[in-house]
Coordinates of C-alpha atoms in Angstrom, one line a residue:
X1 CA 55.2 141.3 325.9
X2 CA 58.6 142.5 327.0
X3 CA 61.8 141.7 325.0
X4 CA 65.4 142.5 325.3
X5 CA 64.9 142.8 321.0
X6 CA 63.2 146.1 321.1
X7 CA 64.0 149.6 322.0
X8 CA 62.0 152.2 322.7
X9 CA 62.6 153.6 319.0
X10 CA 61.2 150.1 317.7
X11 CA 58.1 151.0 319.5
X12 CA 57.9 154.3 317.8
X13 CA 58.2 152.6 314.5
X14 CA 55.8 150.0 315.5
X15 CA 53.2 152.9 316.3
X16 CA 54.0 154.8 312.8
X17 CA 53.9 151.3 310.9
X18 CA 50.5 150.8 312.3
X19 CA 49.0 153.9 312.1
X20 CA 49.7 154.2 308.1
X21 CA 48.3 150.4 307.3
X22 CA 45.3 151.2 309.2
X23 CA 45.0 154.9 307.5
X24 CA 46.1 153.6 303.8
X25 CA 46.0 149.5 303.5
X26 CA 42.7 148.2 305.7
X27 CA 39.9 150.9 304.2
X28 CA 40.5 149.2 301.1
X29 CA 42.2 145.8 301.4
X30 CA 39.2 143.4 301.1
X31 CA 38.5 145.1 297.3
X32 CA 41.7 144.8 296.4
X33 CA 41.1 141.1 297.2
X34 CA 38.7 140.7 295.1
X35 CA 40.7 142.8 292.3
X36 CA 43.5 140.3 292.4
X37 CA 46.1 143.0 293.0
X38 CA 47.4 145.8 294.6
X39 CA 46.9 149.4 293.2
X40 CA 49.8 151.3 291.5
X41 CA 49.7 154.5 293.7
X42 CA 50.0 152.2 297.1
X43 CA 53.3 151.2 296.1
X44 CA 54.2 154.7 295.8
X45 CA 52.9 155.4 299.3
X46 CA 54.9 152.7 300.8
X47 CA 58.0 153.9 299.1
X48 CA 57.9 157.5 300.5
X49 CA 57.3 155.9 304.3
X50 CA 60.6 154.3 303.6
X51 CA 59.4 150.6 303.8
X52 CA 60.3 149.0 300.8
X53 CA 64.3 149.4 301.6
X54 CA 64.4 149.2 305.0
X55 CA 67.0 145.8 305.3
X56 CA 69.0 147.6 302.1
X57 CA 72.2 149.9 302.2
X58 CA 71.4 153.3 303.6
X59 CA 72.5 154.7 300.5
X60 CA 69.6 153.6 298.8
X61 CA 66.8 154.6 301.7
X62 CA 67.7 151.5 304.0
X63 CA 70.3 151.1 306.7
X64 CA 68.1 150.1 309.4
X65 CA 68.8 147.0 311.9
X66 CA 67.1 143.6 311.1
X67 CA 64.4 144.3 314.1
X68 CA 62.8 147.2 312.3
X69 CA 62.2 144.9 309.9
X70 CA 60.7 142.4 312.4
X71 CA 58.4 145.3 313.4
X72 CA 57.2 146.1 309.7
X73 CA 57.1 142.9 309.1
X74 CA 54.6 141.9 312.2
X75 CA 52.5 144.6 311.2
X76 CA 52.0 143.9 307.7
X77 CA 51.4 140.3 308.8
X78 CA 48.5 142.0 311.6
X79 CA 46.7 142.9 308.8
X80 CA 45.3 140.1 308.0
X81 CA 45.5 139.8 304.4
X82 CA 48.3 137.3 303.2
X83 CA 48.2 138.4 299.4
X84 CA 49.0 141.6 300.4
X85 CA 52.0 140.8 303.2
X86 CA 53.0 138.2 300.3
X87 CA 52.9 141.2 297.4
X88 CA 55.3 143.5 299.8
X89 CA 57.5 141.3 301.5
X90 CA 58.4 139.6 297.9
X91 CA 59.5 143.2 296.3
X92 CA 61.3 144.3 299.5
X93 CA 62.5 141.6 301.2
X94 CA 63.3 138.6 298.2
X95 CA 63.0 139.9 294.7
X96 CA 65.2 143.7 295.4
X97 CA 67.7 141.5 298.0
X98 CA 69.6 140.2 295.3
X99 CA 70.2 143.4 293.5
X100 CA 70.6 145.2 296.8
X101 CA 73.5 142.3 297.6
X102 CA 75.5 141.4 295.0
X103 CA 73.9 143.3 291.7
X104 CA 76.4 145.7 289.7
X105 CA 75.7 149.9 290.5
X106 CA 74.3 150.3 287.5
X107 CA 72.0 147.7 288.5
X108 CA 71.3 149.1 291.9
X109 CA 70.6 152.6 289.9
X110 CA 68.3 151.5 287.3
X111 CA 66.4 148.8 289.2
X112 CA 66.7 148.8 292.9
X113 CA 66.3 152.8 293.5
X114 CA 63.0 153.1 291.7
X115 CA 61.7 149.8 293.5
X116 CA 62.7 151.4 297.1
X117 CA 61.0 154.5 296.2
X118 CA 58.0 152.7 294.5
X119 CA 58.2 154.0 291.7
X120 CA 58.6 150.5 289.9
X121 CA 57.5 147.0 291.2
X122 CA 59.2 143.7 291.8
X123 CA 59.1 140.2 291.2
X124 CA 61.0 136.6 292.0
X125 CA 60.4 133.9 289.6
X126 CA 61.5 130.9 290.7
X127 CA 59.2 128.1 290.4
X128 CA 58.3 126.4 287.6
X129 CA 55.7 124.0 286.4
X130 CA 57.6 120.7 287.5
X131 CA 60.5 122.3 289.7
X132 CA 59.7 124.6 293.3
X133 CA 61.9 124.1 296.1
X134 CA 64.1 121.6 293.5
X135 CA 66.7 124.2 292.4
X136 CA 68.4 121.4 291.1
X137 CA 64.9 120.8 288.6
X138 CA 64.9 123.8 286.9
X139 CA 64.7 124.3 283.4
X140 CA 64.4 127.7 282.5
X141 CA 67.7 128.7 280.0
X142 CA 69.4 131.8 278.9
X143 CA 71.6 130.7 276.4
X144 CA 74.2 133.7 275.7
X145 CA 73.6 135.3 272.3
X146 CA 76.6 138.1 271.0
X147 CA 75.9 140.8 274.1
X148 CA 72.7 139.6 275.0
X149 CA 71.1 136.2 276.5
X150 CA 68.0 134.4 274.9
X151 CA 65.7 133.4 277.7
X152 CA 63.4 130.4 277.5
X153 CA 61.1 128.8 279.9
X154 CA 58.2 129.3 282.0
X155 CA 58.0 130.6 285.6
X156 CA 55.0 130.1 287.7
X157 CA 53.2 131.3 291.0
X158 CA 54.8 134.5 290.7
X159 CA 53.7 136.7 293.4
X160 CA 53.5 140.8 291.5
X161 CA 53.5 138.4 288.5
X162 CA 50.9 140.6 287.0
X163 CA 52.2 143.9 287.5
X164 CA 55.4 143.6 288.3
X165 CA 57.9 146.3 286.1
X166 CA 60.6 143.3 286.0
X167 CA 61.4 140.1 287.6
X168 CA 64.5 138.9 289.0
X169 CA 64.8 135.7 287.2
X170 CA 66.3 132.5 288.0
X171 CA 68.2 130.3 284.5
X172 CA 70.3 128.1 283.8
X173 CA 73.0 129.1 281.7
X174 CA 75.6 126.0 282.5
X175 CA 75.0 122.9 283.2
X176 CA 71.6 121.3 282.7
X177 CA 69.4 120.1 284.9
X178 CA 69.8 116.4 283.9
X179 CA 74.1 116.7 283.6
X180 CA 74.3 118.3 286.5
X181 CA 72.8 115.9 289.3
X182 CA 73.7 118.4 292.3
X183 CA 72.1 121.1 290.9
X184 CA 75.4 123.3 292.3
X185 CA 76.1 124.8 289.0
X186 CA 74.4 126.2 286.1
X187 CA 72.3 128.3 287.8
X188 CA 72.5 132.4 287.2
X189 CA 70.3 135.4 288.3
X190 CA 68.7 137.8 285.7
X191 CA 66.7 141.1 285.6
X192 CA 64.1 141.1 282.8
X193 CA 62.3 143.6 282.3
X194 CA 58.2 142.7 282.1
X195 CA 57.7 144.8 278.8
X196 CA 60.4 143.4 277.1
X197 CA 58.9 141.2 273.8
X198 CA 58.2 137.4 273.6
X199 CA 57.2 137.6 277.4
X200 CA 53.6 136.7 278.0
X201 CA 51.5 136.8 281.6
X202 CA 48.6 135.1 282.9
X203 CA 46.8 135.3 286.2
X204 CA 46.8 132.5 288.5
X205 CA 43.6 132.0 290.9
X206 CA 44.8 130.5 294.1
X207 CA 42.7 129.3 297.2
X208 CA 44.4 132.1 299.2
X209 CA 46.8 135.7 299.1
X210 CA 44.7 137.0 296.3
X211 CA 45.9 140.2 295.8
X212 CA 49.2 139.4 295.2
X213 CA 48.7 139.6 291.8
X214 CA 50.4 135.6 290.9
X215 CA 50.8 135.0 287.5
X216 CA 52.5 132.2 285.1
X217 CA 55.3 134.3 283.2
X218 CA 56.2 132.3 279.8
X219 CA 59.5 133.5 278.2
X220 CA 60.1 132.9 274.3
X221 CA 63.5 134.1 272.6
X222 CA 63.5 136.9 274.9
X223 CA 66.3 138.7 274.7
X224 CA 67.6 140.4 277.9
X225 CA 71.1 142.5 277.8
X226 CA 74.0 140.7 279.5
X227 CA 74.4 143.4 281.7
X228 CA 71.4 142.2 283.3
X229 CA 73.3 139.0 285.0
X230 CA 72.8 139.7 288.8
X231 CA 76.4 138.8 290.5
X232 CA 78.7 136.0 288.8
X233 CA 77.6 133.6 286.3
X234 CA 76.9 130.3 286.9
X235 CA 76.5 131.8 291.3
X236 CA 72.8 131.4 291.0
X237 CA 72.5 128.5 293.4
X238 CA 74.5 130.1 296.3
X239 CA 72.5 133.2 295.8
X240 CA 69.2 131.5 296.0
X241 CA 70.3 129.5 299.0
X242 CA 71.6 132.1 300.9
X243 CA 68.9 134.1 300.4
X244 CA 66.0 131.6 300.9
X245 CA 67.0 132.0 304.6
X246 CA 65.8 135.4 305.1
X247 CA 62.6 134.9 302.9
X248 CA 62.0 131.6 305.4
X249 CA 62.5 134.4 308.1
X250 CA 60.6 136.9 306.7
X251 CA 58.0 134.2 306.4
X252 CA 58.2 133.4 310.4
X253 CA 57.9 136.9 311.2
X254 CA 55.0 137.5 308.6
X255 CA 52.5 135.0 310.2
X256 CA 53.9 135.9 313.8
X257 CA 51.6 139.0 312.7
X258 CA 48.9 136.9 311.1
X259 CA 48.8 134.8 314.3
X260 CA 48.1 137.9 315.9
X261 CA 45.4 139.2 314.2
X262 CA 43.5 135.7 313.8
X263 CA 43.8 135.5 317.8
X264 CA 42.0 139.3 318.0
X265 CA 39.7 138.5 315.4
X266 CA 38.7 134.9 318.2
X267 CA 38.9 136.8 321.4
X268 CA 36.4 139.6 320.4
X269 CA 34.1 136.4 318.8
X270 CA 34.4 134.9 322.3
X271 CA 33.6 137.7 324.3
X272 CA 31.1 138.5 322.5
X273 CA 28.8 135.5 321.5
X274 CA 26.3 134.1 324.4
X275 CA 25.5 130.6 324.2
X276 CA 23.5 128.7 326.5
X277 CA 23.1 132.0 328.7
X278 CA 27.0 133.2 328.9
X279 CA 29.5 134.2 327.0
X280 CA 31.6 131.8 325.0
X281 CA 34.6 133.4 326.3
X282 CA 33.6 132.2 329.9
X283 CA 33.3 128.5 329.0
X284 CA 36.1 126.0 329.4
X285 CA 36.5 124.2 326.4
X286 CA 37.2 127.6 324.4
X287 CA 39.1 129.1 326.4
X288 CA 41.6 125.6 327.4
X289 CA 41.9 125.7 323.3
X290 CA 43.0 129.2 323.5
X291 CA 45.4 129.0 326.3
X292 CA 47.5 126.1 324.1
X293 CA 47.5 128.3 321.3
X294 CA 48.6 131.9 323.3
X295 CA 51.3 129.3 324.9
X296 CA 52.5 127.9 321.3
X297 CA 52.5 132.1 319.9
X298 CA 54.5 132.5 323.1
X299 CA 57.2 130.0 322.1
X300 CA 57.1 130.9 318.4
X301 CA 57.8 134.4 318.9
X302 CA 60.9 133.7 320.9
X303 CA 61.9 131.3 318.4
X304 CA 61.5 133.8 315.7
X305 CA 63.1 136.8 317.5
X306 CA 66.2 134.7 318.6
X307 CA 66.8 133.6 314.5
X308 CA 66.5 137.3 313.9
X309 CA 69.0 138.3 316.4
X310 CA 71.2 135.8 315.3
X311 CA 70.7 137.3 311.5
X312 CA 71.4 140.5 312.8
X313 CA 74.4 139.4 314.1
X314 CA 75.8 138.7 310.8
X315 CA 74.9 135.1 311.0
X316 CA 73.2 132.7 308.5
X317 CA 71.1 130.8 310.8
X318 CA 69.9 128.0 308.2
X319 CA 68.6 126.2 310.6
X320 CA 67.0 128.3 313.1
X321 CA 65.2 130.0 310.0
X322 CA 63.8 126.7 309.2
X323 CA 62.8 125.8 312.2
X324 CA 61.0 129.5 312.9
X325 CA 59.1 128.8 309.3
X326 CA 57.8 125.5 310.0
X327 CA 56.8 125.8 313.5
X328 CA 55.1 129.4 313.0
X329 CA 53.2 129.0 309.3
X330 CA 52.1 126.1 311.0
X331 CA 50.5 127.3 313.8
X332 CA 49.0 130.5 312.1
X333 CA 47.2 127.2 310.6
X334 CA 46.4 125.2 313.4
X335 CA 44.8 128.4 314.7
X336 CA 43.1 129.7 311.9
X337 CA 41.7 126.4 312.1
X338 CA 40.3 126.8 315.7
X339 CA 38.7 130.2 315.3
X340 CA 37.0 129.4 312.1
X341 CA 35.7 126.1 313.9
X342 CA 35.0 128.2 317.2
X343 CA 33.5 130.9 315.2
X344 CA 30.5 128.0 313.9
X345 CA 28.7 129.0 310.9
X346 CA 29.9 133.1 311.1
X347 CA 33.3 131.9 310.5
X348 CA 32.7 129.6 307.5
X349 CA 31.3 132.6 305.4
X350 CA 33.3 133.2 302.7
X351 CA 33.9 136.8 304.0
X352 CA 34.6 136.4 307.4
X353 CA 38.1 137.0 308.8
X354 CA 38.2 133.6 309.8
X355 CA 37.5 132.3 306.6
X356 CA 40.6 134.5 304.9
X357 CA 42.7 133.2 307.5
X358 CA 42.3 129.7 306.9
X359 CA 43.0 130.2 303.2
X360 CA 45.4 132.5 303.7
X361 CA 47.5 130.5 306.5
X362 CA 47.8 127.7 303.8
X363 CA 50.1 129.3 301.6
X364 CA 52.6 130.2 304.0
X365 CA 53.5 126.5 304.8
X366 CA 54.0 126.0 301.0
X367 CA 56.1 128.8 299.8
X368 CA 59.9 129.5 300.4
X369 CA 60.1 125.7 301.0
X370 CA 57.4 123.6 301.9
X371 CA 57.0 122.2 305.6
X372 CA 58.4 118.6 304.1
X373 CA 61.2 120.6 303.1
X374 CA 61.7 122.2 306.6
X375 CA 61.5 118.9 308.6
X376 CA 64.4 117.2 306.6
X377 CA 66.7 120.1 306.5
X378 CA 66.0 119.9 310.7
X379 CA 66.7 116.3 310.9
X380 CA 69.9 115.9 308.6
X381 CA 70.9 119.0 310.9
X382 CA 70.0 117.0 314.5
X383 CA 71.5 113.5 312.5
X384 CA 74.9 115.3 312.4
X385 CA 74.4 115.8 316.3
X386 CA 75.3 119.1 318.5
X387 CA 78.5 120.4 316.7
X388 CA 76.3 120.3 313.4
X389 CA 73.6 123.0 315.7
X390 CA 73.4 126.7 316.0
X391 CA 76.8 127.9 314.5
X392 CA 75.9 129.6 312.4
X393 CA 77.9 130.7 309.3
X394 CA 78.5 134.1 308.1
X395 CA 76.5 135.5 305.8

């Protein structure tokens, strides 16, 4: 499809981007599936293509515009593995943003450099056991100690969880959770490193994205250097909200991709199953469900390309990103539900495309803010009427 978002240079990209995951990612994705992670040396390989920066400063490897992203990030998404676009997209777009935004030089030397090259991996842990897409619920503390802060708490669903070098970490180190009712302050960002003592990990199986390697992370008196503090004390909660719009963007864009390949993956099943002496792909029913879904990718992609123009702009589109996550993670489930049930019996195997897709799709409407979440941010947005619409603050 032609777009007034892509130059010819994007197309290049697009090409290159493609070309590597099917040389180096799809001869060996489904194992790592069933390994539960991804392999050290592939982080390395992404690094020296230059994809793990690529929305960061240009003096640490980045500099390029917000639709290069789009492009990676389709393609990743084309794969077809969730755990793996999950795994990436957390270390270069979520975990590494903050550093690569407000973290001190010496952080962006010691930590963001070696996770752009690949030479170390990233995490984000934010959720907790009783607290998600509550910022306002959680409980974990770093409680300042001489030169250093004491860290207690547990983090869970922790995508790189299991192999992830350190973790940009979300504590309170003000106000609790219950003296605080807005949940506005209290709230910091640390780096803590994955080796450092009292910190134990523990894989978490989930229906879905299984290589992406989530773990529960349980801190106990661990003591992390106050140099670690990403940005200004007690910022936490403006970071994380500000920056929970480009992971809800980065979620859009991701299942544009997945949408993509889960349509592929029907089209060649249509075309190429004979029932009742002609092709599926010649019957009406199929293809009528097919057509409503091409329309609704149609209307996604525009929706998603538009929030990331916007972005690019220097704009924090809060509720265009919302909207873009809701309406595309759930339609990468309403049609990985009709090409598993179109498939028959050959998509409900347990290793069929199909069958990862449905898992797979899942996830996306839960993480970064579940669907729920979406729809009331939308409708306090349409409540406050047209002036309340599309501005658009500055990031």
């Amino acid at each position: 499809m032609r777009s007034p978002y892509f130059t010819a240079d994007h197309e290049v990209f697009r090409a290159k981007v493609r070309t590597f995951l099917a040389a180096e990612v799809l001869p060996d994705a489904a194992r790592w599936e069933q390994e539960d992670g991804l392999p050290r040396e592939l982080w390395k390989l992404f690094g020296e293509q230059g994809y793990l920066g690529l929305l960061h400063a240009s003096s640490v490897g980045g500099g390029r515009d917000m639709f290069t992203s789009v492009v990676f990030l389709e393609e990743l998404g084309r794969t077809g593995f969730g755990g793996l676009r999950a795994a990436v997209s957390v270390h270069a777009y979520m975990a590494t943003h903050y550093l690569a935004w407000v973290g001190s030089r010496e952080l962006r030397r010691t930590y963001l450099e070696p996770a752009v090259r690949g030479d170390s991996v990233a995490a984000l842990a934010i959720t907790e056991p009783a607290a998600g897409s509550d910022l306002a619920g959680l409980t974990t503390t770093a409680t300042p100690d001489g030169d250093h802060y004491v860290v207690n708490g547990t983090k869970t669903m922790v995508s790189n969880g299991m192999v992830a070098d350190f973790a940009v970490v979300a504590v309170r180190t003000g106000a609790t959770a219950d003296s605080d009712k807005s949940g506005m302050t209290g709230l910091s960002l640390l780096v803590v490193d994955s080796d450092l003592p009292g910190i134990s990990r523990a894989p978490v199986r989930t229906l879905g994205w299984r290589s992406a390697g989530t773990a529960t992370v349980v801190y106990d008196d661990v003591r992390v250097p106050a140099d670690r503090l990403i940005g200004r004390l007690n910022s936490g909660f403006y970071y994380l909200v500000r920056g929970l719009q480009l992971e809800r963007l980065v979620a859009a864009t991701l299942a544009l991709g997945g949408i993509e390949q889960s349509l592929d993956d029907l089209r060649g099943f249509l075309r190429g199953r004979r029932v009742a002496g002609s092709v599926l792909a010649e019957k009406q029913a199929p293809v009528h469900r097919v057509a409503d879904l091409v329309t609704e990718l149609a209307a996604a992609r525009q929706l998603v390309h538009h929030t990331a123009w916007l972005y690019d702009q220097g704009e924090l589109p809060t509720e265009e990103c919302s909207m873009a996550k809701l309406y595309t993670t759930e339609l990468a489930c309403r049609l990985a539900d009709a090409s598993l049930q179109l498939q028959g019996a050959h998509g409900y195997l347990e290793q069929s495309d199909a069958a990862r897709a449905y898992r797979d799709a899942r996830a996306a409407t839960i993480a970064a803010g579940p669907s729920e979440v979406m729809r009331d941010l939308i409708g306090r947005a349409a409540m406050r009427g047209p002036a309340g619409r599309g501005a658009g603050a500055q990031r």
